[in-house]
């Protein structure tokens, strides 16, 4: 199977192509099937609203069992792995916990944002990684184009001042005070964040057109909150 065929197969299932790279030893990528070194790692996920309908219409989304998105991701990506001879890897279900944020920065032009999430020049904060395919075969890849973080040219950083309870640290390493955040979500004032998505995340102007619709936003906020 060619790289283009792998991409097409993933997109037919509702998963977006999230880049690929040739791992080095320092990337901590597990060996591919057969105990050989992984020569190509392909990342898959969601970008904006793309693919959400595929999950929302799935049996996992409606069966009432825990972790529906993780189970859907496993079913789809395990199927792709079986069809292509790849090893499926996930950012959930550990330990071990694979360094997906580090891998993502090798695969495409994403950068850490002041909120801790990775920001993409086009998708902003509205994207995610659902899994990866590890191949022993070294596919030819287009040279990755470096793009600066949009946060570097953002003078006001509205994301840091938008949180109603100041749950994000404005200085030093990005940090979310989960106690503050979840306490606010449990209050009447927190229903806007719970139903429409994090106000700090929504304040970011990058990729605003790709913000999640209310159903997608509520699903993720409820999953985070545990309600």
JSON list of N, CA and C in Angstrom, two decimals, residues 5-59:
[
{"chain": "A", "resi": 5, "resn": "UNK", "atom": "N", "xyz": [-2.47, 5.85, -0.53]},
{"chain": "A", "resi": 5, "resn": "UNK", "atom": "CA", "xyz": [-3.56, 4.92, -0.24]},
{"chain": "A", "resi": 5, "resn": "UNK", "atom": "C", "xyz": [-3.85, 4.86, 1.26]},
{"chain": "A", "resi": 6, "resn": "UNK", "atom": "N", "xyz": [-2.81, 4.92, 2.08]},
{"chain": "A", "resi": 6, "resn": "UNK", "atom": "CA", "xyz": [-3.00, 4.95, 3.53]},
{"chain": "A", "resi": 6, "resn": "UNK", "atom": "C", "xyz": [-3.79, 6.19, 3.92]},
{"chain": "A", "resi": 7, "resn": "UNK", "atom": "N", "xyz": [-3.40, 7.31, 3.34]},
{"chain": "A", "resi": 7, "resn": "UNK", "atom": "CA", "xyz": [-4.09, 8.57, 3.65]},
{"chain": "A", "resi": 7, "resn": "UNK", "atom": "C", "xyz": [-5.55, 8.52, 3.22]},
{"chain": "A", "resi": 8, "resn": "UNK", "atom": "N", "xyz": [-5.81, 8.03, 2.02]},
{"chain": "A", "resi": 8, "resn": "UNK", "atom": "CA", "xyz": [-7.18, 7.95, 1.52]},
{"chain": "A", "resi": 8, "resn": "UNK", "atom": "C", "xyz": [-8.03, 7.03, 2.39]},
{"chain": "A", "resi": 9, "resn": "UNK", "atom": "N", "xyz": [-7.46, 5.90, 2.80]},
{"chain": "A", "resi": 9, "resn": "UNK", "atom": "CA", "xyz": [-8.19, 4.96, 3.65]},
{"chain": "A", "resi": 9, "resn": "UNK", "atom": "C", "xyz": [-8.56, 5.59, 4.98]},
{"chain": "A", "resi": 10, "resn": "UNK", "atom": "N", "xyz": [-7.63, 6.35, 5.56]},
{"chain": "A", "resi": 10, "resn": "UNK", "atom": "CA", "xyz": [-7.90, 7.03, 6.84]},
{"chain": "A", "resi": 10, "resn": "UNK", "atom": "C", "xyz": [-8.98, 8.08, 6.68]},
{"chain": "A", "resi": 11, "resn": "UNK", "atom": "N", "xyz": [-8.90, 8.85, 5.61]},
{"chain": "A", "resi": 11, "resn": "UNK", "atom": "CA", "xyz": [-9.87, 9.93, 5.40]},
{"chain": "A", "resi": 11, "resn": "UNK", "atom": "C", "xyz": [-11.26, 9.39, 5.13]},
{"chain": "A", "resi": 12, "resn": "UNK", "atom": "N", "xyz": [-11.35, 8.23, 4.49]},
{"chain": "A", "resi": 12, "resn": "UNK", "atom": "CA", "xyz": [-12.67, 7.62, 4.27]},
{"chain": "A", "resi": 12, "resn": "UNK", "atom": "C", "xyz": [-13.34, 7.24, 5.59]},
{"chain": "A", "resi": 13, "resn": "UNK", "atom": "N", "xyz": [-12.54, 6.96, 6.60]},
{"chain": "A", "resi": 13, "resn": "UNK", "atom": "CA", "xyz": [-13.07, 6.59, 7.91]},
{"chain": "A", "resi": 13, "resn": "UNK", "atom": "C", "xyz": [-13.34, 7.81, 8.80]},
{"chain": "A", "resi": 14, "resn": "UNK", "atom": "N", "xyz": [-13.01, 9.00, 8.29]},
{"chain": "A", "resi": 14, "resn": "UNK", "atom": "CA", "xyz": [-13.28, 10.21, 9.06]},
{"chain": "A", "resi": 14, "resn": "UNK", "atom": "C", "xyz": [-12.07, 10.76, 9.80]},
{"chain": "A", "resi": 15, "resn": "UNK", "atom": "N", "xyz": [-10.90, 10.20, 9.57]},
{"chain": "A", "resi": 15, "resn": "UNK", "atom": "CA", "xyz": [-9.69, 10.68, 10.25]},
{"chain": "A", "resi": 15, "resn": "UNK", "atom": "C", "xyz": [-8.88, 11.58, 9.33]},
{"chain": "A", "resi": 16, "resn": "UNK", "atom": "N", "xyz": [-8.36, 12.65, 9.89]},
{"chain": "A", "resi": 16, "resn": "UNK", "atom": "CA", "xyz": [-7.54, 13.58, 9.13]},
{"chain": "A", "resi": 16, "resn": "UNK", "atom": "C", "xyz": [-6.07, 13.16, 9.19]},
{"chain": "A", "resi": 17, "resn": "UNK", "atom": "N", "xyz": [-5.37, 13.38, 8.12]},
{"chain": "A", "resi": 17, "resn": "UNK", "atom": "CA", "xyz": [-3.92, 13.17, 8.06]},
{"chain": "A", "resi": 17, "resn": "UNK", "atom": "C", "xyz": [-3.26, 14.25, 8.89]},
{"chain": "A", "resi": 18, "resn": "UNK", "atom": "N", "xyz": [-2.44, 13.87, 9.86]},
{"chain": "A", "resi": 18, "resn": "UNK", "atom": "CA", "xyz": [-1.79, 14.82, 10.75]},
{"chain": "A", "resi": 18, "resn": "UNK", "atom": "C", "xyz": [-0.28, 14.82, 10.60]},
{"chain": "A", "resi": 19, "resn": "UNK", "atom": "N", "xyz": [0.19, 14.43, 9.42]},
{"chain": "A", "resi": 19, "resn": "UNK", "atom": "CA", "xyz": [1.62, 14.49, 9.15]},
{"chain": "A", "resi": 19, "resn": "UNK", "atom": "C", "xyz": [2.32, 13.17, 9.40]},
{"chain": "A", "resi": 20, "resn": "UNK", "atom": "N", "xyz": [3.59, 13.12, 8.97]},
{"chain": "A", "resi": 20, "resn": "UNK", "atom": "CA", "xyz": [4.39, 11.91, 9.12]},
{"chain": "A", "resi": 20, "resn": "UNK", "atom": "C", "xyz": [5.86, 12.31, 9.19]},
{"chain": "A", "resi": 21, "resn": "UNK", "atom": "N", "xyz": [6.68, 11.44, 9.76]},
{"chain": "A", "resi": 21, "resn": "UNK", "atom": "CA", "xyz": [8.11, 11.71, 9.83]},
{"chain": "A", "resi": 21, "resn": "UNK", "atom": "C", "xyz": [8.88, 10.41, 9.95]},
{"chain": "A", "resi": 22, "resn": "UNK", "atom": "N", "xyz": [10.18, 10.51, 9.71]},
{"chain": "A", "resi": 22, "resn": "UNK", "atom": "CA", "xyz": [11.08, 9.37, 9.86]},
{"chain": "A", "resi": 22, "resn": "UNK", "atom": "C", "xyz": [11.70, 9.44, 11.26]},
{"chain": "A", "resi": 23, "resn": "UNK", "atom": "N", "xyz": [11.33, 8.55, 12.15]},
{"chain": "A", "resi": 23, "resn": "UNK", "atom": "CA", "xyz": [11.78, 8.65, 13.54]},
{"chain": "A", "resi": 23, "resn": "UNK", "atom": "C", "xyz": [13.29, 8.44, 13.71]},
{"chain": "A", "resi": 24, "resn": "UNK", "atom": "N", "xyz": [13.80, 9.13, 14.71]},
{"chain": "A", "resi": 24, "resn": "UNK", "atom": "CA", "xyz": [15.16, 8.90, 15.18]},
{"chain": "A", "resi": 24, "resn": "UNK", "atom": "C", "xyz": [15.07, 8.19, 16.53]},
{"chain": "A", "resi": 25, "resn": "UNK", "atom": "N", "xyz": [16.21, 7.73, 17.02]},
{"chain": "A", "resi": 25, "resn": "UNK", "atom": "CA", "xyz": [16.22, 7.01, 18.29]},
{"chain": "A", "resi": 25, "resn": "UNK", "atom": "C", "xyz": [15.67, 7.86, 19.42]},
{"chain": "A", "resi": 26, "resn": "UNK", "atom": "N", "xyz": [15.92, 9.16, 19.38]},
{"chain": "A", "resi": 26, "resn": "UNK", "atom": "CA", "xyz": [15.51, 10.06, 20.45]},
{"chain": "A", "resi": 26, "resn": "UNK", "atom": "C", "xyz": [14.01, 10.35, 20.44]},
{"chain": "A", "resi": 27, "resn": "UNK", "atom": "N", "xyz": [13.30, 9.91, 19.40]},
{"chain": "A", "resi": 27, "resn": "UNK", "atom": "CA", "xyz": [11.86, 10.15, 19.34]},
{"chain": "A", "resi": 27, "resn": "UNK", "atom": "C", "xyz": [11.06, 9.15, 20.15]},
{"chain": "A", "resi": 28, "resn": "UNK", "atom": "N", "xyz": [11.71, 8.10, 20.64]},
{"chain": "A", "resi": 28, "resn": "UNK", "atom": "CA", "xyz": [11.05, 7.11, 21.49]},
{"chain": "A", "resi": 28, "resn": "UNK", "atom": "C", "xyz": [9.83, 6.48, 20.82]},
{"chain": "A", "resi": 29, "resn": "UNK", "atom": "N", "xyz": [9.97, 6.14, 19.55]},
{"chain": "A", "resi": 29, "resn": "UNK", "atom": "CA", "xyz": [8.91, 5.45, 18.82]},
{"chain": "A", "resi": 29, "resn": "UNK", "atom": "C", "xyz": [9.12, 3.95, 18.96]},
{"chain": "A", "resi": 30, "resn": "UNK", "atom": "N", "xyz": [8.12, 3.19, 19.38]},
{"chain": "A", "resi": 30, "resn": "UNK", "atom": "CA", "xyz": [8.28, 1.73, 19.51]},
{"chain": "A", "resi": 30, "resn": "UNK", "atom": "C", "xyz": [8.62, 1.08, 18.17]},
{"chain": "A", "resi": 31, "resn": "UNK", "atom": "N", "xyz": [9.13, -0.13, 18.25]},
{"chain": "A", "resi": 31, "resn": "UNK", "atom": "CA", "xyz": [9.41, -0.88, 17.03]},
{"chain": "A", "resi": 31, "resn": "UNK", "atom": "C", "xyz": [8.13, -1.22, 16.30]},
{"chain": "A", "resi": 32, "resn": "UNK", "atom": "N", "xyz": [8.22, -1.31, 14.99]},
{"chain": "A", "resi": 32, "resn": "UNK", "atom": "CA", "xyz": [7.07, -1.69, 14.17]},
{"chain": "A", "resi": 32, "resn": "UNK", "atom": "C", "xyz": [6.85, -3.19, 14.28]},
{"chain": "A", "resi": 33, "resn": "UNK", "atom": "N", "xyz": [5.83, -3.69, 13.59]},
{"chain": "A", "resi": 33, "resn": "UNK", "atom": "CA", "xyz": [5.57, -5.12, 13.59]},
{"chain": "A", "resi": 33, "resn": "UNK", "atom": "C", "xyz": [6.78, -5.90, 13.11]},
{"chain": "A", "resi": 34, "resn": "UNK", "atom": "N", "xyz": [7.00, -7.06, 13.71]},
{"chain": "A", "resi": 34, "resn": "UNK", "atom": "CA", "xyz": [8.14, -7.88, 13.33]},
{"chain": "A", "resi": 34, "resn": "UNK", "atom": "C", "xyz": [9.40, -7.54, 14.09]},
{"chain": "A", "resi": 35, "resn": "UNK", "atom": "N", "xyz": [9.29, -6.60, 15.06]},
{"chain": "A", "resi": 35, "resn": "UNK", "atom": "CA", "xyz": [10.45, -6.24, 15.85]},
{"chain": "A", "resi": 35, "resn": "UNK", "atom": "C", "xyz": [11.49, -5.43, 15.12]},
{"chain": "A", "resi": 36, "resn": "UNK", "atom": "N", "xyz": [11.10, -4.78, 14.01]},
{"chain": "A", "resi": 36, "resn": "UNK", "atom": "CA", "xyz": [12.05, -3.95, 13.28]},
{"chain": "A", "resi": 36, "resn": "UNK", "atom": "C", "xyz": [11.84, -2.49, 13.64]},
{"chain": "A", "resi": 37, "resn": "UNK", "atom": "N", "xyz": [12.85, -1.69, 13.44]},
{"chain": "A", "resi": 37, "resn": "UNK", "atom": "CA", "xyz": [12.76, -0.28, 13.78]},
{"chain": "A", "resi": 37, "resn": "UNK", "atom": "C", "xyz": [11.69, 0.41, 12.93]},
{"chain": "A", "resi": 38, "resn": "UNK", "atom": "N", "xyz": [10.94, 1.31, 13.54]},
{"chain": "A", "resi": 38, "resn": "UNK", "atom": "CA", "xyz": [9.95, 2.08, 12.79]},
{"chain": "A", "resi": 38, "resn": "UNK", "atom": "C", "xyz": [10.66, 3.07, 11.89]},
{"chain": "A", "resi": 39, "resn": "UNK", "atom": "N", "xyz": [10.38, 2.98, 10.59]},
{"chain": "A", "resi": 39, "resn": "UNK", "atom": "CA", "xyz": [11.02, 3.86, 9.62]},
{"chain": "A", "resi": 39, "resn": "UNK", "atom": "C", "xyz": [10.14, 5.05, 9.26]},
{"chain": "A", "resi": 40, "resn": "UNK", "atom": "N", "xyz": [8.82, 4.89, 9.39]},
{"chain": "A", "resi": 40, "resn": "UNK", "atom": "CA", "xyz": [7.88, 5.98, 9.11]},
{"chain": "A", "resi": 40, "resn": "UNK", "atom": "C", "xyz": [6.76, 5.96, 10.13]},
{"chain": "A", "resi": 41, "resn": "UNK", "atom": "N", "xyz": [6.47, 7.10, 10.74]},
{"chain": "A", "resi": 41, "resn": "UNK", "atom": "CA", "xyz": [5.35, 7.21, 11.68]},
{"chain": "A", "resi": 41, "resn": "UNK", "atom": "C", "xyz": [4.35, 8.20, 11.11]},
{"chain": "A", "resi": 42, "resn": "UNK", "atom": "N", "xyz": [3.10, 7.76, 10.98]},
{"chain": "A", "resi": 42, "resn": "UNK", "atom": "CA", "xyz": [2.03, 8.58, 10.45]},
{"chain": "A", "resi": 42, "resn": "UNK", "atom": "C", "xyz": [1.05, 8.91, 11.58]},
{"chain": "A", "resi": 43, "resn": "UNK", "atom": "N", "xyz": [0.73, 10.17, 11.76]},
{"chain": "A", "resi": 43, "resn": "UNK", "atom": "CA", "xyz": [-0.21, 10.60, 12.79]},
{"chain": "A", "resi": 43, "resn": "UNK", "atom": "C", "xyz": [-1.59, 10.86, 12.17]},
{"chain": "A", "resi": 44, "resn": "UNK", "atom": "N", "xyz": [-2.63, 10.48, 12.90]},
{"chain": "A", "resi": 44, "resn": "UNK", "atom": "CA", "xyz": [-4.00, 10.65, 12.44]},
{"chain": "A", "resi": 44, "resn": "UNK", "atom": "C", "xyz": [-4.83, 11.31, 13.54]},
{"chain": "A", "resi": 45, "resn": "UNK", "atom": "N", "xyz": [-5.85, 12.06, 13.15]},
{"chain": "A", "resi": 45, "resn": "UNK", "atom": "CA", "xyz": [-6.67, 12.71, 14.17]},
{"chain": "A", "resi": 45, "resn": "UNK", "atom": "C", "xyz": [-7.82, 13.48, 13.57]},
{"chain": "A", "resi": 46, "resn": "UNK", "atom": "N", "xyz": [-8.20, 14.55, 14.23]},
{"chain": "A", "resi": 46, "resn": "UNK", "atom": "CA", "xyz": [-9.28, 15.44, 13.79]},
{"chain": "A", "resi": 46, "resn": "UNK", "atom": "C", "xyz": [-8.70, 16.83, 13.55]},
{"chain": "A", "resi": 47, "resn": "UNK", "atom": "N", "xyz": [-9.25, 17.54, 12.58]},
{"chain": "A", "resi": 47, "resn": "UNK", "atom": "CA", "xyz": [-8.92, 18.95, 12.35]},
{"chain": "A", "resi": 47, "resn": "UNK", "atom": "C", "xyz": [-10.22, 19.72, 12.27]},
{"chain": "A", "resi": 48, "resn": "UNK", "atom": "N", "xyz": [-10.43, 20.64, 13.21]},
{"chain": "A", "resi": 48, "resn": "UNK", "atom": "CA", "xyz": [-11.67, 21.38, 13.24]},
{"chain": "A", "resi": 48, "resn": "UNK", "atom": "C", "xyz": [-12.86, 20.45, 13.39]},
{"chain": "A", "resi": 49, "resn": "UNK", "atom": "N", "xyz": [-13.86, 20.66, 12.57]},
{"chain": "A", "resi": 49, "resn": "UNK", "atom": "CA", "xyz": [-15.08, 19.84, 12.62]},
{"chain": "A", "resi": 49, "resn": "UNK", "atom": "C", "xyz": [-14.96, 18.59, 11.76]},
{"chain": "A", "resi": 50, "resn": "UNK", "atom": "N", "xyz": [-13.87, 18.52, 10.96]},
{"chain": "A", "resi": 50, "resn": "UNK", "atom": "CA", "xyz": [-13.71, 17.41, 10.03]},
{"chain": "A", "resi": 50, "resn": "UNK", "atom": "C", "xyz": [-13.63, 16.07, 10.76]},
{"chain": "A", "resi": 51, "resn": "UNK", "atom": "N", "xyz": [-14.43, 15.13, 10.36]},
{"chain": "A", "resi": 51, "resn": "UNK", "atom": "CA", "xyz": [-14.41, 13.80, 10.94]},
{"chain": "A", "resi": 51, "resn": "UNK", "atom": "C", "xyz": [-15.34, 13.60, 12.11]},
{"chain": "A", "resi": 52, "resn": "UNK", "atom": "N", "xyz": [-15.79, 14.70, 12.72]},
{"chain": "A", "resi": 52, "resn": "UNK", "atom": "CA", "xyz": [-16.62, 14.56, 13.91]},
{"chain": "A", "resi": 52, "resn": "UNK", "atom": "C", "xyz": [-17.91, 13.80, 13.60]},
{"chain": "A", "resi": 53, "resn": "UNK", "atom": "N", "xyz": [-18.51, 14.06, 12.44]},
{"chain": "A", "resi": 53, "resn": "UNK", "atom": "CA", "xyz": [-19.75, 13.39, 12.09]},
{"chain": "A", "resi": 53, "resn": "UNK", "atom": "C", "xyz": [-19.57, 11.87, 12.00]},
{"chain": "A", "resi": 54, "resn": "UNK", "atom": "N", "xyz": [-18.40, 11.43, 11.56]},
{"chain": "A", "resi": 54, "resn": "UNK", "atom": "CA", "xyz": [-18.15, 9.99, 11.47]},
{"chain": "A", "resi": 54, "resn": "UNK", "atom": "C", "xyz": [-18.21, 9.35, 12.85]},
{"chain": "A", "resi": 55, "resn": "UNK", "atom": "N", "xyz": [-17.60, 10.01, 13.83]},
{"chain": "A", "resi": 55, "resn": "UNK", "atom": "CA", "xyz": [-17.68, 9.48, 15.19]},
{"chain": "A", "resi": 55, "resn": "UNK", "atom": "C", "xyz": [-19.09, 9.62, 15.75]},
{"chain": "A", "resi": 56, "resn": "UNK", "atom": "N", "xyz": [-19.70, 10.78, 15.56]},
{"chain": "A", "resi": 56, "resn": "UNK", "atom": "CA", "xyz": [-21.02, 11.04, 16.15]},
{"chain": "A", "resi": 56, "resn": "UNK", "atom": "C", "xyz": [-22.07, 10.05, 15.66]},
{"chain": "A", "resi": 57, "resn": "UNK", "atom": "N", "xyz": [-21.87, 9.49, 14.46]},
{"chain": "A", "resi": 57, "resn": "UNK", "atom": "CA", "xyz": [-22.83, 8.53, 13.92]},
{"chain": "A", "resi": 57, "resn": "UNK", "atom": "C", "xyz": [-22.47, 7.08, 14.25]},
{"chain": "A", "resi": 58, "resn": "UNK", "atom": "N", "xyz": [-21.38, 6.88, 14.96]},
{"chain": "A", "resi": 58, "resn": "UNK", "atom": "CA", "xyz": [-20.88, 5.53, 15.22]},
{"chain": "A", "resi": 58, "resn": "UNK", "atom": "C", "xyz": [-21.64, 4.84, 16.34]},
{"chain": "A", "resi": 59, "resn": "UNK", "atom": "N", "xyz": [-21.49, 3.54, 16.42]},
{"chain": "A", "resi": 59, "resn": "UNK", "atom": "CA", "xyz": [-22.13, 2.78, 17.50]},
{"chain": "A", "resi": 59, "resn": "UNK", "atom": "C", "xyz": [-21.52, 3.13, 18.85]}
]
